[in-house]
Amino acid sequence: MNKDMKILIVDDFSTMRRIIKNLMHDLGFNNTSEADDGKTALPLLQSGNFDFLITDWNMPGMTGIDLLKAVRSDPRLAKLPVLMVTAEAKREQIIEAAQAGVNGYVVKPFNAAALKEKIDKIFERINAN
Amino acid sequence: MSEEKEHRLAIARSLVESIEKGDDSETNMLVEKMAKFHELSLFRELGKLTREMHDELNNFSFESSSGVLSNSEMVDAKGRLNYVIKLTENSVNKTLNFVEVGLPLAAEMKDKSGLIHEKWQVFHRGEMSNDDFKKLGDETNEYLGWSTVQAEKIRENFSNILVSQDFQDLTGQVIRRVINLVQDIENKMIDLIIISDPRVKKEDFTKNSTVDSKANGPRIPDCDSHGDRVSCQDDVDDLLSRLGF
């Protein structure tokens, strides 16, 4: 897990994007970008060489789950690590995200420690493979 | 032609006949019959719309697609808005708690570093003995260790304050749903009005709504100073000074 890795943060609430951005900076990850919807995020991912995607679920244009599915079905993006950070916490949704290939799932409201732990876990698993 | 229209036409034809015949009691009876018929179909439309609105409110109650709404209080629009009040209150209190812990930490740091700095000024003025200077060195070393720990506590406090701001996202999602419900109900009410008075058109309803109450609540940024509303502190101060305060 390289501290320079390029991270895209996607959420339709700018305050939430700002919170996550600041948490990432606090953890030492300063290379962050933002998008306000799955719809605007996808083209950024396709042209941007991102190393990590953090996304919300509920967004008006394209939801996080649809963004995840689009990422996994694009051969250039299929291996991109994805963390969902969302208020959606129904079992079926978590299962759907897992089946769609999400690497981690954080439920809102969350604390800084939980976010860090999930990120560490994601990259531990990736490096182990 | 629909059954309803045919029925109406039949009554209308009998009505014309009775007027031409000069049969007043028959005419009155038929006018009443026509009115009752109109009432009945209006009633049926009203009933249909009311049922739709009612179903919508019920569906709003049982809808729980988000983890945010898993709290048992979130069963209707009022419940959701009360939840918003509660969540924002809790978040503000949480933030203030962190501030109340953090401010004294920073103050303590300022005081301690001020004291040591003063001693270093004494040293720079050449007014310090060797023994005292040795003590100052130890004190400074100890302070630097202490302040590293203290700064970490302050940083953690800020981080907690940062995360506590998540209430805006959570309450925003809830409020959006309530806005959608209000919009739907508003549309249905417009439909109801149109049914009861066919002269009224959908275009007659503009987005502006007037609020008559004197207590308008917190200033919403879109409102400029106009009419009765004063929009910012400068304007308030202005007005007060004109009133002699």
PDB file of N, CA and C in Angstrom, chain B residues 18-57:
ATOM      1  N   SER B  18     -88.525  19.286 -20.211  1.00  0.00           N
ATOM      2  CA  SER B  18     -89.370  19.742 -19.109  1.00  0.00           C
ATOM      3  C   SER B  18     -89.445  21.266 -19.084  1.00  0.00           C
ATOM      4  N   ILE B  19     -88.349  21.949 -19.442  1.00  0.00           N
ATOM      5  CA  ILE B  19     -88.365  23.422 -19.478  1.00  0.00           C
ATOM      6  C   ILE B  19     -89.297  23.889 -20.589  1.00  0.00           C
ATOM      7  N   GLU B  20     -89.181  23.238 -21.794  1.00  0.00           N
ATOM      8  CA  GLU B  20     -90.034  23.611 -22.931  1.00  0.00           C
ATOM      9  C   GLU B  20     -91.501  23.376 -22.609  1.00  0.00           C
ATOM     10  N   LYS B  21     -91.738  22.252 -21.836  1.00  0.00           N
ATOM     11  CA  LYS B  21     -93.136  21.969 -21.458  1.00  0.00           C
ATOM     12  C   LYS B  21     -93.632  22.947 -20.404  1.00  0.00           C
ATOM     13  N   GLY B  22     -92.692  23.586 -19.695  1.00  0.00           N
ATOM     14  CA  GLY B  22     -93.067  24.495 -18.613  1.00  0.00           C
ATOM     15  C   GLY B  22     -93.340  23.748 -17.316  1.00  0.00           C
ATOM     16  N   ASP B  23     -92.852  22.510 -17.227  1.00  0.00           N
ATOM     17  CA  ASP B  23     -93.089  21.704 -16.025  1.00  0.00           C
ATOM     18  C   ASP B  23     -92.020  22.037 -14.990  1.00  0.00           C
ATOM     19  N   ASP B  24     -92.323  23.030 -14.079  1.00  0.00           N
ATOM     20  CA  ASP B  24     -91.324  23.516 -13.121  1.00  0.00           C
ATOM     21  C   ASP B  24     -90.846  22.447 -12.151  1.00  0.00           C
ATOM     22  N   SER B  25     -91.773  21.684 -11.609  1.00  0.00           N
ATOM     23  CA  SER B  25     -91.345  20.701 -10.598  1.00  0.00           C
ATOM     24  C   SER B  25     -90.469  19.624 -11.228  1.00  0.00           C
ATOM     25  N   GLU B  26     -90.825  19.222 -12.471  1.00  0.00           N
ATOM     26  CA  GLU B  26     -90.008  18.237 -13.190  1.00  0.00           C
ATOM     27  C   GLU B  26     -88.622  18.833 -13.474  1.00  0.00           C
ATOM     28  N   THR B  27     -88.606  20.111 -13.893  1.00  0.00           N
ATOM     29  CA  THR B  27     -87.339  20.793 -14.188  1.00  0.00           C
ATOM     30  C   THR B  27     -86.438  20.803 -12.960  1.00  0.00           C
ATOM     31  N   ASN B  28     -86.993  21.271 -11.814  1.00  0.00           N
ATOM     32  CA  ASN B  28     -86.197  21.316 -10.581  1.00  0.00           C
ATOM     33  C   ASN B  28     -85.653  19.953 -10.209  1.00  0.00           C
ATOM     34  N   MET B  29     -86.505  18.927 -10.354  1.00  0.00           N
ATOM     35  CA  MET B  29     -86.093  17.568 -10.005  1.00  0.00           C
ATOM     36  C   MET B  29     -84.909  17.145 -10.880  1.00  0.00           C
ATOM     37  N   LEU B  30     -85.013  17.475 -12.183  1.00  0.00           N
ATOM     38  CA  LEU B  30     -83.955  17.059 -13.101  1.00  0.00           C
ATOM     39  C   LEU B  30     -82.647  17.832 -12.852  1.00  0.00           C
ATOM     40  N   VAL B  31     -82.766  19.139 -12.533  1.00  0.00           N
ATOM     41  CA  VAL B  31     -81.567  19.925 -12.218  1.00  0.00           C
ATOM     42  C   VAL B  31     -80.847  19.304 -11.006  1.00  0.00           C
ATOM     43  N   GLU B  32     -81.666  18.935 -10.007  1.00  0.00           N
ATOM     44  CA  GLU B  32     -81.097  18.302  -8.810  1.00  0.00           C
ATOM     45  C   GLU B  32     -80.438  16.976  -9.160  1.00  0.00           C
ATOM     46  N   LYS B  33     -81.107  16.213 -10.037  1.00  0.00           N
ATOM     47  CA  LYS B  33     -80.569  14.909 -10.437  1.00  0.00           C
ATOM     48  C   LYS B  33     -79.220  15.090 -11.116  1.00  0.00           C
ATOM     49  N   MET B  34     -79.131  16.099 -11.988  1.00  0.00           N
ATOM     50  CA  MET B  34     -77.902  16.381 -12.721  1.00  0.00           C
ATOM     51  C   MET B  34     -76.785  16.763 -11.747  1.00  0.00           C
ATOM     52  N   ALA B  35     -77.140  17.614 -10.772  1.00  0.00           N
ATOM     53  CA  ALA B  35     -76.156  18.055  -9.776  1.00  0.00           C
ATOM     54  C   ALA B  35     -75.662  16.882  -8.946  1.00  0.00           C
ATOM     55  N   LYS B  36     -76.581  16.010  -8.536  1.00  0.00           N
ATOM     56  CA  LYS B  36     -76.210  14.851  -7.715  1.00  0.00           C
ATOM     57  C   LYS B  36     -75.288  13.935  -8.494  1.00  0.00           C
ATOM     58  N   PHE B  37     -75.584  13.812  -9.788  1.00  0.00           N
ATOM     59  CA  PHE B  37     -74.774  12.941 -10.637  1.00  0.00           C
ATOM     60  C   PHE B  37     -73.349  13.466 -10.745  1.00  0.00           C
ATOM     61  N   HIS B  38     -73.281  14.786 -10.892  1.00  0.00           N
ATOM     62  CA  HIS B  38     -71.967  15.448 -10.969  1.00  0.00           C
ATOM     63  C   HIS B  38     -71.208  15.246  -9.654  1.00  0.00           C
ATOM     64  N   GLU B  39     -71.953  15.412  -8.562  1.00  0.00           N
ATOM     65  CA  GLU B  39     -71.363  15.228  -7.230  1.00  0.00           C
ATOM     66  C   GLU B  39     -70.802  13.829  -7.065  1.00  0.00           C
ATOM     67  N   LEU B  40     -71.555  12.848  -7.537  1.00  0.00           N
ATOM     68  CA  LEU B  40     -71.161  11.464  -7.378  1.00  0.00           C
ATOM     69  C   LEU B  40     -69.855  11.170  -8.089  1.00  0.00           C
ATOM     70  N   SER B  41     -69.734  11.669  -9.332  1.00  0.00           N
ATOM     71  CA  SER B  41     -68.508  11.359 -10.081  1.00  0.00           C
ATOM     72  C   SER B  41     -67.331  12.116  -9.492  1.00  0.00           C
ATOM     73  N   LEU B  42     -67.610  13.329  -8.983  1.00  0.00           N
ATOM     74  CA  LEU B  42     -66.560  14.099  -8.313  1.00  0.00           C
ATOM     75  C   LEU B  42     -66.101  13.347  -7.070  1.00  0.00           C
ATOM     76  N   PHE B  43     -67.069  12.846  -6.334  1.00  0.00           N
ATOM     77  CA  PHE B  43     -66.808  12.108  -5.112  1.00  0.00           C
ATOM     78  C   PHE B  43     -65.919  10.904  -5.386  1.00  0.00           C
ATOM     79  N   ARG B  44     -66.250  10.211  -6.484  1.00  0.00           N
ATOM     80  CA  ARG B  44     -65.495   9.019  -6.846  1.00  0.00           C
ATOM     81  C   ARG B  44     -64.041   9.381  -7.156  1.00  0.00           C
ATOM     82  N   GLU B  45     -63.812  10.470  -7.910  1.00  0.00           N
ATOM     83  CA  GLU B  45     -62.459  10.918  -8.240  1.00  0.00           C
ATOM     84  C   GLU B  45     -61.702  11.300  -6.971  1.00  0.00           C
ATOM     85  N   LEU B  46     -62.383  12.040  -6.092  1.00  0.00           N
ATOM     86  CA  LEU B  46     -61.802  12.473  -4.823  1.00  0.00           C
ATOM     87  C   LEU B  46     -61.372  11.269  -4.010  1.00  0.00           C
ATOM     88  N   GLY B  47     -62.284  10.303  -3.957  1.00  0.00           N
ATOM     89  CA  GLY B  47     -61.998   9.100  -3.190  1.00  0.00           C
ATOM     90  C   GLY B  47     -60.767   8.395  -3.719  1.00  0.00           C
ATOM     91  N   LYS B  48     -60.668   8.353  -5.053  1.00  0.00           N
ATOM     92  CA  LYS B  48     -59.531   7.659  -5.679  1.00  0.00           C
ATOM     93  C   LYS B  48     -58.221   8.351  -5.313  1.00  0.00           C
ATOM     94  N   LEU B  49     -58.215   9.666  -5.432  1.00  0.00           N
ATOM     95  CA  LEU B  49     -56.991  10.420  -5.127  1.00  0.00           C
ATOM     96  C   LEU B  49     -56.626  10.325  -3.654  1.00  0.00           C
ATOM     97  N   THR B  50     -57.636  10.395  -2.800  1.00  0.00           N
ATOM     98  CA  THR B  50     -57.376  10.310  -1.365  1.00  0.00           C
ATOM     99  C   THR B  50     -56.765   8.969  -1.022  1.00  0.00           C
ATOM    100  N   ARG B  51     -57.302   7.916  -1.638  1.00  0.00           N
ATOM    101  CA  ARG B  51     -56.755   6.590  -1.395  1.00  0.00           C
ATOM    102  C   ARG B  51     -55.298   6.517  -1.846  1.00  0.00           C
ATOM    103  N   GLU B  52     -55.018   7.120  -3.012  1.00  0.00           N
ATOM    104  CA  GLU B  52     -53.642   7.090  -3.511  1.00  0.00           C
ATOM    105  C   GLU B  52     -52.708   7.797  -2.550  1.00  0.00           C
ATOM    106  N   MET B  53     -53.136   8.953  -2.046  1.00  0.00           N
ATOM    107  CA  MET B  53     -52.322   9.712  -1.088  1.00  0.00           C
ATOM    108  C   MET B  53     -52.111   8.904   0.180  1.00  0.00           C
ATOM    109  N   HIS B  54     -53.188   8.278   0.632  1.00  0.00           N
ATOM    110  CA  HIS B  54     -53.121   7.492   1.853  1.00  0.00           C
ATOM    111  C   HIS B  54     -52.144   6.333   1.700  1.00  0.00           C
ATOM    112  N   ASP B  55     -52.239   5.649   0.563  1.00  0.00           N
ATOM    113  CA  ASP B  55     -51.325   4.542   0.283  1.00  0.00           C
ATOM    114  C   ASP B  55     -49.895   5.027   0.269  1.00  0.00           C
ATOM    115  N   GLU B  56     -49.706   6.198  -0.327  1.00  0.00           N
ATOM    116  CA  GLU B  56     -48.352   6.736  -0.412  1.00  0.00           C
ATOM    117  C   GLU B  56     -47.780   6.997   0.976  1.00  0.00           C
ATOM    118  N   LEU B  57     -48.606   7.593   1.847  1.00  0.00           N
ATOM    119  CA  LEU B  57     -48.144   7.860   3.207  1.00  0.00           C
ATOM    120  C   LEU B  57     -47.837   6.554   3.921  1.00  0.00           C
TER     121      LEU B  57
END
